[in-house]
Amino acid sequence: NAGVTQTPKFRILKIGQSMTLQCTQDMNHNYMYWYRQDPGMGLKLIYYSVGAGITDKGEVPNGYNVSRSTTEDFPLRLELAAPSQTSVYFCASSYGDLRYEQYFGPGTRLTVT
Amino acid sequence: RKEVEQDPGPFNVPEGATVAFNCTYSNSASQSFFWYRQDCRKEPKLLMSVYSSGNEDGRFTAQLNRASQYISLLIRDSKLSDSATYLCVVNQFYFGTGTSLTVIP
C-alpha cells in the first residue's frame, strides 16, 4: 500500500499561471480532502469529497477547483495563481466521516512569484 | 472566535520531563477529537483519538473535558524523538495551529 501520494513535491509558479496538484489513494477510502498549511499555522480545509462525483467547499475554497471522477483520485486545480496561494498543500483520505482518522500525503510545496 | 485554539509554545523540556498541552474548541456540539503529530516539513500523522472516557497509549494520555470544551495531551518521560508539533483536531477537519515541543538532552 502506497497510501496517499501527491505530485509534484515542489513547484514554482508565476502569477497568473495555472496548475493541477495530483492526489491518489489506494486504500479505497470514500472521503478525500485538500488542505493548505501556511507557516506557523494549522491546516485549513479547501475542498472535500465524500465519494466519486461529490465535492464540497471547505473553509478556504476561493481560487481553487476540484473534481472526483474516481474513488482513487482527487486533483486540485489552481487557476490564475496568486502570491497568497504560496503554501504547503496536503491531500488526505479517510474511511468515513468525523470519527475516522485521516491519512495524509507528503504534501506539495508551492511558491507563487 | 476560532473553532480550535492551541497554545503555540514553544515548549522546551528536558528528557524525562512530563509535559501537557491543552486545546480549546468553540462548538459545544463537537463530536470527534484527535491529536496528530507533525514532524518538521512532513505530513501530520495520527497520534491518538480522544474519547469521552479518556485514553492512554504508553507514555501518552489524552483527555476530553466537554464541560469546559477542551482536550488535553499529556506526555510522560519525554524522549528526544517526541520533538515535533502536536496538532489538535476537532470534528475531523478543524485543526489547531499546533504546539511545538522540543525535548532537550
Tab-separated table of C-alpha atoms in Angstrom:
chain	number	residue	atom	x	y	z
A	1	ASN	CA	0.000	0.000	0.000
A	2	ALA	CA	1.407	3.356	-1.037
A	3	GLY	CA	-1.270	5.172	0.998
A	4	VAL	CA	-1.811	8.724	-0.220
A	5	THR	CA	0.524	10.011	-2.895
A	6	GLN	CA	0.858	13.569	-4.156
A	7	THR	CA	2.636	15.078	-7.125
A	8	PRO	CA	4.560	17.231	-7.601
A	9	LYS	CA	6.557	17.600	-4.376
A	10	PHE	CA	7.649	21.127	-5.219
A	11	ARG	CA	6.536	23.714	-7.754
A	12	ILE	CA	7.230	27.348	-8.510
A	13	LEU	CA	4.531	29.172	-10.423
A	14	LYS	CA	4.417	32.631	-11.870
A	15	ILE	CA	1.474	34.877	-11.038
A	16	GLY	CA	-1.430	34.099	-13.330
A	17	GLN	CA	-0.317	30.582	-14.244
A	18	SER	CA	-2.458	27.545	-13.573
A	19	MET	CA	-1.634	24.059	-12.383
A	20	THR	CA	-3.137	20.860	-11.072
A	21	LEU	CA	-1.966	19.160	-7.911
A	22	GLN	CA	-2.459	15.429	-8.130
A	23	CYS	CA	-3.606	13.198	-5.280
A	24	THR	CA	-4.168	9.442	-5.343
A	25	GLN	CA	-5.020	6.989	-2.585
A	26	ASP	CA	-5.025	3.208	-2.745
A	27	MET	CA	-6.948	2.479	0.465
A	28	ASN	CA	-10.403	2.551	-1.155
A	29	HIS	CA	-11.395	5.465	1.067
A	30	ASN	CA	-14.550	7.320	0.172
A	31	TYR	CA	-13.596	10.575	1.850
A	32	MET	CA	-10.835	12.775	0.496
A	33	TYR	CA	-9.677	16.255	1.453
A	34	TRP	CA	-7.435	19.091	0.362
A	35	TYR	CA	-5.786	21.348	2.930
A	36	ARG	CA	-3.329	24.178	2.830
A	37	GLN	CA	-0.878	24.955	5.609
A	38	ASP	CA	0.761	28.347	5.863
A	39	PRO	CA	3.896	28.821	8.006
A	40	GLY	CA	3.153	28.582	11.719
A	41	MET	CA	-0.484	27.877	11.049
A	42	GLY	CA	-2.783	24.924	11.270
A	43	LEU	CA	-4.306	23.226	8.282
A	44	LYS	CA	-7.208	24.906	6.514
A	45	LEU	CA	-9.703	22.820	4.553
A	46	ILE	CA	-10.013	23.854	0.909
A	47	TYR	CA	-12.349	21.213	-0.544
A	48	TYR	CA	-13.512	17.769	0.364
A	49	SER	CA	-15.286	14.851	-1.249
A	50	VAL	CA	-17.392	12.087	0.272
A	51	GLY	CA	-17.312	9.922	-2.824
A	52	ALA	CA	-16.833	9.865	-6.564
A	53	GLY	CA	-18.812	12.644	-8.207
A	54	ILE	CA	-19.435	14.521	-4.938
A	55	THR	CA	-17.391	17.515	-3.821
A	56	ASP	CA	-17.982	20.383	-1.441
A	57	LYS	CA	-16.281	23.567	-0.318
A	58	GLY	CA	-14.295	23.833	2.843
A	59	GLU	CA	-13.163	26.894	4.727
A	60	VAL	CA	-10.923	28.467	2.048
A	61	PRO	CA	-12.112	27.400	-1.435
A	62	ASN	CA	-11.585	30.650	-3.357
A	63	GLY	CA	-9.109	30.321	-6.203
A	64	TYR	CA	-9.326	26.523	-6.327
A	65	ASN	CA	-11.391	23.842	-8.023
A	66	VAL	CA	-11.629	20.092	-7.588
A	67	SER	CA	-13.113	17.088	-9.280
A	68	ARG	CA	-13.610	13.493	-8.190
A	69	SER	CA	-14.238	11.189	-11.088
A	70	THR	CA	-12.872	8.065	-9.359
A	71	THR	CA	-12.564	6.843	-5.784
A	72	GLU	CA	-8.775	6.944	-6.017
A	73	ASP	CA	-8.084	10.408	-7.458
A	74	PHE	CA	-8.846	13.876	-6.177
A	75	PRO	CA	-6.961	16.556	-8.143
A	76	LEU	CA	-6.854	20.189	-7.029
A	77	ARG	CA	-6.789	22.864	-9.714
A	78	LEU	CA	-5.328	26.329	-9.179
A	79	GLU	CA	-6.469	28.877	-11.699
A	80	LEU	CA	-4.711	32.245	-12.066
A	81	ALA	CA	-2.170	31.652	-9.311
A	82	ALA	CA	-1.628	34.477	-6.823
A	83	PRO	CA	1.148	35.016	-4.219
A	84	SER	CA	-1.458	34.369	-1.491
A	85	GLN	CA	-1.608	30.759	-2.704
A	86	THR	CA	2.010	30.157	-1.718
A	87	SER	CA	1.630	27.362	0.809
A	88	VAL	CA	2.084	23.668	1.504
A	89	TYR	CA	-0.818	21.630	0.187
A	90	PHE	CA	-1.792	18.346	1.790
A	91	CYS	CA	-4.200	15.802	0.429
A	92	ALA	CA	-5.781	13.355	2.866
A	93	SER	CA	-8.242	10.496	2.844
A	94	SER	CA	-10.329	8.713	5.430
A	95	TYR	CA	-12.551	5.679	5.604
A	96	GLY	CA	-15.560	7.712	6.713
A	97	ASP	CA	-16.800	10.778	8.462
A	98	LEU	CA	-16.000	12.577	11.706
A	99	ARG	CA	-14.954	9.568	13.746
A	100	TYR	CA	-12.236	8.332	11.440
A	101	GLU	CA	-8.605	9.326	11.255
A	102	GLN	CA	-7.198	10.938	8.163
A	103	TYR	CA	-4.200	9.676	6.248
A	104	PHE	CA	-2.135	12.416	4.686
A	105	GLY	CA	0.029	12.568	1.619
A	106	PRO	CA	3.562	14.009	1.858
A	107	GLY	CA	2.483	17.436	0.628
A	108	THR	CA	3.236	19.768	-2.270
A	109	ARG	CA	5.256	22.910	-1.577
A	110	LEU	CA	4.019	25.630	-3.913
A	111	THR	CA	5.570	29.045	-4.368
A	112	VAL	CA	3.874	31.696	-6.493
A	113	THR	CA	6.103	34.593	-7.516
B	1	ARG	CA	-13.872	33.084	17.654
B	2	LYS	CA	-11.669	30.337	16.219
B	3	GLU	CA	-13.042	26.815	16.090
B	4	VAL	CA	-9.938	25.406	17.748
B	5	GLU	CA	-7.248	27.200	19.741
B	6	GLN	CA	-3.923	25.929	20.963
B	7	ASP	CA	-1.024	27.462	22.810
B	8	PRO	CA	1.659	27.548	20.081
B	9	GLY	CA	4.502	27.206	22.565
B	10	PRO	CA	7.290	26.516	22.007
B	11	PHE	CA	7.680	24.087	24.854
B	12	ASN	CA	11.311	23.228	25.555
B	13	VAL	CA	11.611	20.447	28.125
B	14	PRO	CA	14.436	18.186	29.311
B	15	GLU	CA	14.425	14.485	28.592
B	16	GLY	CA	12.343	12.596	31.100
B	17	ALA	CA	10.048	15.521	31.844
B	18	THR	CA	6.270	15.434	31.787
B	19	VAL	CA	4.584	17.970	29.554
B	20	ALA	CA	0.931	18.772	28.925
B	21	PHE	CA	-0.816	20.584	26.103
B	22	ASN	CA	-4.328	21.927	26.054
B	23	CYS	CA	-6.612	22.756	23.195
B	24	THR	CA	-9.962	24.540	23.418
B	25	TYR	CA	-12.832	24.287	20.957
B	26	SER	CA	-15.778	26.586	20.398
B	27	ASN	CA	-18.551	24.273	19.168
B	28	SER	CA	-20.160	22.524	22.123
B	29	ALA	CA	-21.773	20.002	19.745
B	30	SER	CA	-18.389	18.757	18.502
B	31	GLN	CA	-18.305	15.006	18.146
B	32	SER	CA	-14.773	13.860	17.482
B	33	PHE	CA	-11.360	14.817	18.771
B	34	PHE	CA	-7.870	13.843	17.767
B	35	TRP	CA	-4.222	14.595	18.393
B	36	TYR	CA	-1.916	14.492	15.375
B	37	ARG	CA	1.839	14.744	15.341
B	38	GLN	CA	3.664	16.668	12.622
B	39	ASP	CA	7.413	16.477	12.204
B	40	CYS	CA	9.255	19.332	10.531
B	41	ARG	CA	8.370	19.550	6.824
B	42	LYS	CA	6.340	16.341	6.998
B	43	GLU	CA	2.695	15.443	6.864
B	44	PRO	CA	0.553	15.122	10.015
B	45	LYS	CA	0.089	11.621	11.393
B	46	LEU	CA	-2.473	10.436	13.895
B	47	LEU	CA	-1.118	10.200	17.430
B	48	MET	CA	-4.350	9.250	19.144
B	49	SER	CA	-8.069	9.729	19.155
B	50	VAL	CA	-9.620	11.320	22.233
B	51	TYR	CA	-12.606	9.603	23.786
B	52	SER	CA	-15.002	10.866	26.416
B	53	SER	CA	-13.567	8.426	28.931
B	54	GLY	CA	-10.014	9.467	28.147
B	55	ASN	CA	-7.438	7.154	26.687
B	56	GLU	CA	-3.857	6.180	27.195
B	57	ASP	CA	-1.231	4.805	24.846
B	58	GLY	CA	2.058	4.125	26.545
B	59	ARG	CA	3.521	7.440	27.669
B	60	PHE	CA	0.687	9.442	26.087
B	61	THR	CA	-2.640	10.248	27.736
B	62	ALA	CA	-5.463	12.189	26.131
B	63	GLN	CA	-8.430	13.640	27.994
B	64	LEU	CA	-11.647	15.343	26.935
B	65	ASN	CA	-13.458	17.855	29.109
B	66	ARG	CA	-16.796	18.620	27.483
B	67	ALA	CA	-17.984	20.963	30.214
B	68	SER	CA	-15.029	23.294	29.685
B	69	GLN	CA	-14.655	22.425	25.999
B	70	TYR	CA	-11.029	21.432	25.940
B	71	ILE	CA	-8.899	18.433	25.185
B	72	SER	CA	-5.504	17.731	26.638
B	73	LEU	CA	-2.458	15.662	25.826
B	74	LEU	CA	-0.020	14.524	28.494
B	75	ILE	CA	3.378	13.147	27.570
B	76	ARG	CA	5.302	11.408	30.340
B	77	ASP	CA	9.016	10.594	30.362
B	78	SER	CA	9.695	12.735	27.302
B	79	LYS	CA	12.094	11.365	24.698
B	80	LEU	CA	14.180	13.258	22.172
B	81	SER	CA	12.058	11.615	19.489
B	82	ASP	CA	8.938	13.325	20.874
B	83	SER	CA	10.191	16.632	19.453
B	84	ALA	CA	7.524	17.671	16.952
B	85	THR	CA	4.465	19.864	16.544
B	86	TYR	CA	1.280	18.487	18.078
B	87	LEU	CA	-1.967	19.405	16.373
B	88	CYS	CA	-5.360	19.062	17.955
B	89	VAL	CA	-8.224	18.360	15.587
B	90	VAL	CA	-11.933	18.693	16.224
B	91	ASN	CA	-14.657	17.183	14.056
B	92	GLN	CA	-12.053	15.728	11.741
B	93	PHE	CA	-11.076	18.841	9.828
B	94	TYR	CA	-10.845	21.754	12.262
B	95	PHE	CA	-7.162	21.984	13.109
B	96	GLY	CA	-5.453	23.988	15.790
B	97	THR	CA	-2.311	25.886	14.876
B	98	GLY	CA	-0.179	23.326	16.665
B	99	THR	CA	2.034	23.291	19.741
B	100	SER	CA	5.759	22.971	19.181
B	101	LEU	CA	7.672	20.666	21.525
B	102	THR	CA	11.440	20.346	21.718
B	103	VAL	CA	12.891	17.781	24.095
B	104	ILE	CA	16.395	18.734	25.153
B	105	PRO	CA	19.110	16.195	26.084
